[in-house]
Short mmCIF file of C-alpha atoms in Angstrom, two decimals:
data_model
loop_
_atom_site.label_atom_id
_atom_site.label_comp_id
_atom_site.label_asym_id
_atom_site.label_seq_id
_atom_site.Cartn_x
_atom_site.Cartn_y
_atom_site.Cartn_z
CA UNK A 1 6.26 -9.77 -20.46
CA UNK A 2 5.86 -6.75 -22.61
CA UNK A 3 3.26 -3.83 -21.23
CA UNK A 4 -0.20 -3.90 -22.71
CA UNK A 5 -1.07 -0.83 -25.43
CA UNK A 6 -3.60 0.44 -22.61
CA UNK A 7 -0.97 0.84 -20.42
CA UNK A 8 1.21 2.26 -22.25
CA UNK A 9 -1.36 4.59 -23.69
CA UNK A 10 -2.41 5.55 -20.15
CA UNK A 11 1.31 6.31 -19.06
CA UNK A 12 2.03 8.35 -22.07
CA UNK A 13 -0.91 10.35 -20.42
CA UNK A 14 1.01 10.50 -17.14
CA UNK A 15 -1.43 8.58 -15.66
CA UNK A 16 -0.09 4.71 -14.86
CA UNK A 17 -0.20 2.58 -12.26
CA UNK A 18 2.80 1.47 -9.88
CA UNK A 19 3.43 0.94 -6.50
CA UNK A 20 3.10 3.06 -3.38
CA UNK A 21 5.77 1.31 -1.75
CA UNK A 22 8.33 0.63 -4.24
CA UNK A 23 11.97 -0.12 -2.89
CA UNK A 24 14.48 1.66 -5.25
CA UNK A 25 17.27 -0.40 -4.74
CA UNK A 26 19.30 -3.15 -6.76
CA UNK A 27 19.78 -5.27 -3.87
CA UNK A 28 17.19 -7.93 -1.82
CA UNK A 29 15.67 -6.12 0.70
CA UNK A 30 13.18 -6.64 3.35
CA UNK A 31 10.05 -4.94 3.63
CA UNK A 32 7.01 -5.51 5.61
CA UNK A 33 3.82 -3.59 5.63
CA UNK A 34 2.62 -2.04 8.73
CA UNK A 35 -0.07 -3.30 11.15
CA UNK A 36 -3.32 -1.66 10.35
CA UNK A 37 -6.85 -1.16 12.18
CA UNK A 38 -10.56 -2.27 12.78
CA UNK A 39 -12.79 -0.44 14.28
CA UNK A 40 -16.54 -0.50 14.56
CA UNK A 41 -17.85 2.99 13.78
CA UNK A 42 -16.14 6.15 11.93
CA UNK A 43 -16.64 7.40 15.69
CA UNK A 44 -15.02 4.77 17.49
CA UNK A 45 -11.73 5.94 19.92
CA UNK A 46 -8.33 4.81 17.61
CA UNK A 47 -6.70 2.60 20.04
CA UNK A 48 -2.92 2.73 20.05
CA UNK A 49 -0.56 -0.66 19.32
CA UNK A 50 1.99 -1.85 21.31
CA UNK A 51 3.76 -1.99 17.93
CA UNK A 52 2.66 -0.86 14.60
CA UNK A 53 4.70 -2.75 11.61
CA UNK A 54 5.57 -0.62 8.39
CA UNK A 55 6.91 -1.61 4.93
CA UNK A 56 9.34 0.75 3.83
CA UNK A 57 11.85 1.22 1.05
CA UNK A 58 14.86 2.97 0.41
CA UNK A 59 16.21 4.23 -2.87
CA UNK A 60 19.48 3.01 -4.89
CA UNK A 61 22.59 3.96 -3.68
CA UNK A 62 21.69 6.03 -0.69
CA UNK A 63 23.49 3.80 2.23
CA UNK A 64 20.07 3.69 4.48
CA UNK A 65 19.92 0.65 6.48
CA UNK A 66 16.51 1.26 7.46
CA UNK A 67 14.40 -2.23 6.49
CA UNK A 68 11.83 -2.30 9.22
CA UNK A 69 9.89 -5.60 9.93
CA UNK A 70 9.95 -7.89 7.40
CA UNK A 71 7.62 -10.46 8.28
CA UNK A 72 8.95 -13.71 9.66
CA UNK A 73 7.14 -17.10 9.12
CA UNK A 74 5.70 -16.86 12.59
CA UNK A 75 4.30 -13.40 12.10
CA UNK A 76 2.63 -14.39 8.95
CA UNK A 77 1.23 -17.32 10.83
CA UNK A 78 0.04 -15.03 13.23
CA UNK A 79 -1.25 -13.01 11.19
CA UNK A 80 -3.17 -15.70 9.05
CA UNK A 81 -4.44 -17.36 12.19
CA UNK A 82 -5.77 -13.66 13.00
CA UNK A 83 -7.53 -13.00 9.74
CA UNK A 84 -9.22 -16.51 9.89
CA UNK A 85 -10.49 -15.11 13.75
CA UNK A 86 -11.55 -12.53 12.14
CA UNK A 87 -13.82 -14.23 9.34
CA UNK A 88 -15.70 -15.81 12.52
CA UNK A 89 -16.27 -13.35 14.97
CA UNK A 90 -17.79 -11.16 11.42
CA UNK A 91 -19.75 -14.10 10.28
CA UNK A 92 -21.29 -14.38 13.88
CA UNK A 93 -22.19 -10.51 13.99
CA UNK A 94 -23.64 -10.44 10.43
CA UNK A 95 -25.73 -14.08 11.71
CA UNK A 96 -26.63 -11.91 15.30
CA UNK A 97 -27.99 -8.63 12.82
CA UNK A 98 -29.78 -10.86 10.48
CA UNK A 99 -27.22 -9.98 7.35
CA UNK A 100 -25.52 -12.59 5.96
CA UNK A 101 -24.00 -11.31 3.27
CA UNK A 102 -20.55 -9.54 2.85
CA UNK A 103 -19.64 -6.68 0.35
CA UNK A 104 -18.86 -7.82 -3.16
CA UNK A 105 -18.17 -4.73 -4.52
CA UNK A 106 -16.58 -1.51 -2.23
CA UNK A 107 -16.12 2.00 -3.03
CA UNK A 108 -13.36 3.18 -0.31
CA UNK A 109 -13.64 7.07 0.35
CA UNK A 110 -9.62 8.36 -0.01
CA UNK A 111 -8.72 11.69 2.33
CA UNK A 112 -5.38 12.82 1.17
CA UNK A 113 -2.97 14.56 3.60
CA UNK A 114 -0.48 16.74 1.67
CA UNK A 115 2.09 17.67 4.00
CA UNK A 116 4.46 20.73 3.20
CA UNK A 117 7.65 22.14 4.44
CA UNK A 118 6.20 25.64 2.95
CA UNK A 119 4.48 26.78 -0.27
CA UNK A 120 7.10 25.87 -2.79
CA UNK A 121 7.21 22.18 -4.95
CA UNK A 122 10.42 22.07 -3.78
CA UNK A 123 8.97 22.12 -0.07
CA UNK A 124 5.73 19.32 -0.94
CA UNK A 125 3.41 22.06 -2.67
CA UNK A 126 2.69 19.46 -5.33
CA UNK A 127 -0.42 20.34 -7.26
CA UNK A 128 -3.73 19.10 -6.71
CA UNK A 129 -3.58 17.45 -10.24
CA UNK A 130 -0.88 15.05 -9.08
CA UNK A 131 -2.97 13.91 -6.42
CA UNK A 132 -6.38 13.38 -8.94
CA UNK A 133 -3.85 11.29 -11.66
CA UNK A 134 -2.96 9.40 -8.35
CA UNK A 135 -6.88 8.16 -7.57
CA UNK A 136 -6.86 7.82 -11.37
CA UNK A 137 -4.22 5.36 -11.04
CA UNK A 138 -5.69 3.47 -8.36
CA UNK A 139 -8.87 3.36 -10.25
CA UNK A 140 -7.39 1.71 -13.26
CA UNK A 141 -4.86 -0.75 -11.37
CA UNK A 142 -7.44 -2.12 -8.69
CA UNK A 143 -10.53 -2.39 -11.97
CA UNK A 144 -7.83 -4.87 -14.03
CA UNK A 145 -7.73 -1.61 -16.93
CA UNK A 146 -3.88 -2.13 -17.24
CA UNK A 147 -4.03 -5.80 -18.02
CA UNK A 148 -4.64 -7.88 -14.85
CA UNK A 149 -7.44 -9.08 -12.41
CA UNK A 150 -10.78 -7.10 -11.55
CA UNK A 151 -10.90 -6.40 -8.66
CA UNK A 152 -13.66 -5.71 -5.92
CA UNK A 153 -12.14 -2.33 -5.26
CA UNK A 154 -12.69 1.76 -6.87
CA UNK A 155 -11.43 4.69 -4.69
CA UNK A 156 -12.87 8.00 -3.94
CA UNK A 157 -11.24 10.94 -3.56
CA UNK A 158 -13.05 13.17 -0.40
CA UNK A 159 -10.81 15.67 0.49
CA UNK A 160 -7.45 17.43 -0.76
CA UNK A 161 -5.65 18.46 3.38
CA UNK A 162 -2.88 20.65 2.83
CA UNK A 163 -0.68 21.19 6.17
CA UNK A 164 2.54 23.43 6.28
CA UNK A 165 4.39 21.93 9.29
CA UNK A 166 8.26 21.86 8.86
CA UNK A 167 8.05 19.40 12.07
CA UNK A 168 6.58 16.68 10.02
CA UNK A 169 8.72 17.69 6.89
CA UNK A 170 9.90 15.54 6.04
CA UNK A 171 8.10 12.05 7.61
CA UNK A 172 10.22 9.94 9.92
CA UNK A 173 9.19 6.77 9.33
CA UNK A 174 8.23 5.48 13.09
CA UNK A 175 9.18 8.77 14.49
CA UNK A 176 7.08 10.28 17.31
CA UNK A 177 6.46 13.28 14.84
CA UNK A 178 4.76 10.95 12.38
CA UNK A 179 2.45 9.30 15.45
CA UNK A 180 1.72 13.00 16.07
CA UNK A 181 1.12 13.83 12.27
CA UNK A 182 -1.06 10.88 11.95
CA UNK A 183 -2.62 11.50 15.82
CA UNK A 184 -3.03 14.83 14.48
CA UNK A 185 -4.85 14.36 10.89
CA UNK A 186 -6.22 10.47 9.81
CA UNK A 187 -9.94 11.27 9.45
CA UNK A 188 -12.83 8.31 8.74
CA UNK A 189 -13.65 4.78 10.28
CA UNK A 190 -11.51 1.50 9.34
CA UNK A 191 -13.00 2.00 5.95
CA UNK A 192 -11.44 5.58 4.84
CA UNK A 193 -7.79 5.00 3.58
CA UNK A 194 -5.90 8.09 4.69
CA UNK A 195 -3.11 9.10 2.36
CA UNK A 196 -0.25 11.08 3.81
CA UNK A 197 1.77 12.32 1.09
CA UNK A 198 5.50 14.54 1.34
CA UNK A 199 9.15 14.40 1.31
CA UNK A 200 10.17 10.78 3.73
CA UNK A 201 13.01 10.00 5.83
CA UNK A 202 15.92 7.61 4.83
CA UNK A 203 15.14 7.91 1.21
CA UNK A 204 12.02 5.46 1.21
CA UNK A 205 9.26 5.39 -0.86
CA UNK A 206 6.14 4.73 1.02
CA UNK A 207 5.42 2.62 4.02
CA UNK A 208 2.03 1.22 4.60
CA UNK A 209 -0.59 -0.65 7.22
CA UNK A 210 -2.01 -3.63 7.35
CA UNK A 211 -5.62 -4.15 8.91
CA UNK A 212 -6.29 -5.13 12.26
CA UNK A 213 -9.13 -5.56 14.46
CA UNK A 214 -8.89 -2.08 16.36
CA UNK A 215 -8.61 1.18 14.03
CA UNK A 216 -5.72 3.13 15.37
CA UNK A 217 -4.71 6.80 14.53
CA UNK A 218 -1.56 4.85 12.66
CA UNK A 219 -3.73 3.29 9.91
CA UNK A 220 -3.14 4.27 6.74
CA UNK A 221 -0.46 4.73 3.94
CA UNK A 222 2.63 7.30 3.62
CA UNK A 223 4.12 7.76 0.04
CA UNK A 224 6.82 10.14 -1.50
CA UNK A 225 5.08 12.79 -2.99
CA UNK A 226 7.05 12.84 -6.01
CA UNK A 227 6.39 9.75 -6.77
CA UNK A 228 2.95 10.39 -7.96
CA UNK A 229 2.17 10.84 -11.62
CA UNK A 230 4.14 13.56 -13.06
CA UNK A 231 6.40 13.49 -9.88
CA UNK A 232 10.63 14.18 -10.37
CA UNK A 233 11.34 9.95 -8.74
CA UNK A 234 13.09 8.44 -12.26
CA UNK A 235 11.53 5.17 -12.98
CA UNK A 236 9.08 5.42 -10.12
CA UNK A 237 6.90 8.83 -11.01
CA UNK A 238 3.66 6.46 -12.29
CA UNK A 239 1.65 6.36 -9.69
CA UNK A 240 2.21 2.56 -8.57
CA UNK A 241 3.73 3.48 -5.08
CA UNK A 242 0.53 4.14 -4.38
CA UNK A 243 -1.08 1.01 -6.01
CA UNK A 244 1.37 -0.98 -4.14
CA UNK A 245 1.16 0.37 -0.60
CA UNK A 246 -2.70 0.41 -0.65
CA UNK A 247 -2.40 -3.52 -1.63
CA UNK A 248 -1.01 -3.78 1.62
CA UNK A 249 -3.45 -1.66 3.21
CA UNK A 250 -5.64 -4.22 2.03
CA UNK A 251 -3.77 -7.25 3.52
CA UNK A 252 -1.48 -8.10 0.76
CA UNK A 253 2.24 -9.14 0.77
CA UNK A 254 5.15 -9.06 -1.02
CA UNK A 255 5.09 -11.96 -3.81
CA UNK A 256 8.86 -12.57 -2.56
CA UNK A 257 7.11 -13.08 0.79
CA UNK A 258 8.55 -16.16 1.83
CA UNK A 259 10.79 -17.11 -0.49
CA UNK A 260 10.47 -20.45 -2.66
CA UNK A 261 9.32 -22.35 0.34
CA UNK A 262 6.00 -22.23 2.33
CA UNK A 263 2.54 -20.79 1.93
CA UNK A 264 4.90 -17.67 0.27
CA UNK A 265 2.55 -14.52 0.51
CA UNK A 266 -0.71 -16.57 0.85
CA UNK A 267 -1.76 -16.53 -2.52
CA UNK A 268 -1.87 -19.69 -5.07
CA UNK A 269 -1.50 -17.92 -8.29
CA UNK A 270 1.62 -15.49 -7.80
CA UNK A 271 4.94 -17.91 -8.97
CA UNK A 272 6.91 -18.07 -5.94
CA UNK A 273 10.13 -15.84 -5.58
CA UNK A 274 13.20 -15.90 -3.81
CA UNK A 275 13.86 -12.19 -3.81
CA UNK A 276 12.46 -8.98 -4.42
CA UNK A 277 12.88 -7.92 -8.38
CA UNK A 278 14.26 -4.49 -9.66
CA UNK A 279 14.06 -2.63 -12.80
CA UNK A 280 12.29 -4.95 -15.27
CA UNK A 281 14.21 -8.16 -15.72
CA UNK A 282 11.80 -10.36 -18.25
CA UNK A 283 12.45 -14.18 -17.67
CA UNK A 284 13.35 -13.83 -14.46
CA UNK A 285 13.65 -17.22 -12.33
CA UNK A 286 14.73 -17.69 -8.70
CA UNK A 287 12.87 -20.41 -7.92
CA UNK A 288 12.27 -24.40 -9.15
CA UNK A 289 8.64 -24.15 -8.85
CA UNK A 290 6.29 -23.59 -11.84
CA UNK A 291 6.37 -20.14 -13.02
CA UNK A 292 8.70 -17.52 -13.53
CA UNK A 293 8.73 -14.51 -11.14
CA UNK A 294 5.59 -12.18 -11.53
CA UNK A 295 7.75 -9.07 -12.01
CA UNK A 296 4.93 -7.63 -13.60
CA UNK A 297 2.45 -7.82 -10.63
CA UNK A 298 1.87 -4.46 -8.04
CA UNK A 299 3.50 -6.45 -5.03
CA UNK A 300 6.79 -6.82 -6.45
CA UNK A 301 9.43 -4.44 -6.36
CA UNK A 302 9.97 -3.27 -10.10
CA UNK A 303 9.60 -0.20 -12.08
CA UNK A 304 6.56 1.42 -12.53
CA UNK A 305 6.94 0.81 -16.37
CA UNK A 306 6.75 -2.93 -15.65
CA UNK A 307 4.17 -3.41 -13.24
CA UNK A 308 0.44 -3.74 -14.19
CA UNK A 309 -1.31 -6.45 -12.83
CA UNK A 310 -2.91 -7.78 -9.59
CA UNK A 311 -3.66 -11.65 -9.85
CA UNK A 312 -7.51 -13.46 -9.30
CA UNK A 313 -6.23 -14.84 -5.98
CA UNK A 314 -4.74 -11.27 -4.49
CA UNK A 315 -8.43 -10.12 -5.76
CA UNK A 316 -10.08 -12.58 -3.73
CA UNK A 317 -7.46 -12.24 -0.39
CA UNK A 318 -8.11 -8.37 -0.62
CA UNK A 319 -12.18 -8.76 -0.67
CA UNK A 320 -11.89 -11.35 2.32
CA UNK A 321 -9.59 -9.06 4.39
CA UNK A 322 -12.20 -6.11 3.84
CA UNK A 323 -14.60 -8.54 4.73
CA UNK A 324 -13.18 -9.35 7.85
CA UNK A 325 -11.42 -6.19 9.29
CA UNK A 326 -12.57 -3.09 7.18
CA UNK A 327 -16.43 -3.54 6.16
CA UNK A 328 -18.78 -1.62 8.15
#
């Protein structure tokens, strides 16, 4: 599938739409997304997880083995059966407080943590333009501008944080430094997505969270700072890291999720997939159900070039998850 002349226009302009947790690599790997938070008030104490899950990625030819957590069939069961428990106990607070009716349309207030080694690019001091063409890009993937679904979701930008700490430069992925970076920084209630932005460990990409019931200081997203718009990441400088990872923020999997058997990653109209896709490989197949593989949809693995679209159903999963872990 070709790219629509919006999006083409709009990357031309350096401002596109990819994803924030894009695995640069030519071979099936697993990814999960991390464990996220819920939490009553921006006030409310971040309680800390026995375990926090992460979706990471590593780039082409760079020997890391790190592929933390991909989610089994039981954890995705789990985590299902959690969501649904969710639903309730929000249905019987909004019945209890007399309001009835859950958020149709959310604008999600974005604080961006820009974490440098020291004042040069070289050392994270990407401009504050690069992070603007980044909300940009979020804007125009999660509205349906660059060719798929509307969905519920715009993003506000709050606050540029700059930090120079060469003890967080650059992020471990699960590493006590980035518990104390996070610890440290994440700002807002369950409803503020927290951005933490710099050079990452084991040549990933991004790593994100998915929601849970209790907010905790972990909650948020982590992306390669060159990977933003106008960012030095070949193939993966468009902004759709970003796009990506925050689709897990808001409870979305992989479409390879699964495989070509089972509920897959909970969502009717993504084609099943037996494996992640790279580059931009039209046609593609892996699987004897209907469809071929959405390469072209934000929770795939592909270049930032071929991505574009979210799908009616991941719409409608995201707005429910908000609904039942992130909504005030």
């Amino acid at each position: 599938m070709g790219l629509r002349p919006n999006l083409l226009t709009r990357r031309t302009a350096g401002v596109a739409s990819t994803t924030l947790a894009l695995l640069l690599s030519t071979a099936a790997v697993g990814v999960v997304p991390a464990a996220s938070a819920f939490s009553a008030a921006p006030t409310e104490v971040c309680v800390e997880p026995a375990d926090v899950h992460s979706d990471a990625r590593v780039k082409p030819g760079s020997g890391a083995e790190h592929e933390p957590n991909e989610l089994t069939l039981a954890e995705t069961r789990e985590r299902e059966a959690d969501m649904a428990a969710a639903l309730r106990e929000r249905a019987r607070f909004r019945a209890g407080a007399g309001a009835s009716t859950m958020a149709a349309a959310v604008t999600i207030p974005v604080v961006v943590h820009v974490i440098q080694e020291n004042s040069t690019r070289a050392g994270g001091n990407i401009p504050d333009s690069m992070v603007n063409s980044q909300i940009n890009v979020l804007n125009q993937s999660f509205s349906g501008a660059t060719g798929g679904a509307s969905t519920a979701f715009s993003f506000q930008l709050q606050k540029i944080n700059r930090v120079t700490n060469p003890s967080w430069y650059p992020i471990v992925q699960g590493s006590s430094a980035e518990r104390s970076m996070k610890t440290s920084l994440r700002t807002g209630g369950k409803n503020t997505l927290n951005i933490y932005l710099g050079e990452l460990s084991d040549s990933l990409l991004g790593w994100a969270t998915f929601p849970t019931r209790k907010l905790n200081s972990m909650d948020g997203v982590v992306v390669l700072s060159e990977s933003l718009p106008g960012g030095t990441a070949t193939n993966y400088n468009q902004g759709d890291t970003g796009t990506h990872e925050v689709g897990h923020w808001l409870n979305l999997y992989h479409t390879f999720q699964g495989g070509c058997s089972g509920s897959g990653d909970s969502v009717s109209d993504t084609a099943a997939e037996a494996s992640p896709a790279y580059q931009c490989p039209t046609g593609r197949d892996t699987c004897t159900a209907p469809g071929t593989d959405p390469i072209t949809n934000f929770m795939d693995y592909t270049y930032d070039s071929c991505m574009h679209q979210f799908t009616a159903g991941q719409a409608s999963r995201m707005l429910t998850a908000w609904n039942a872990y992130r909504a005030a």
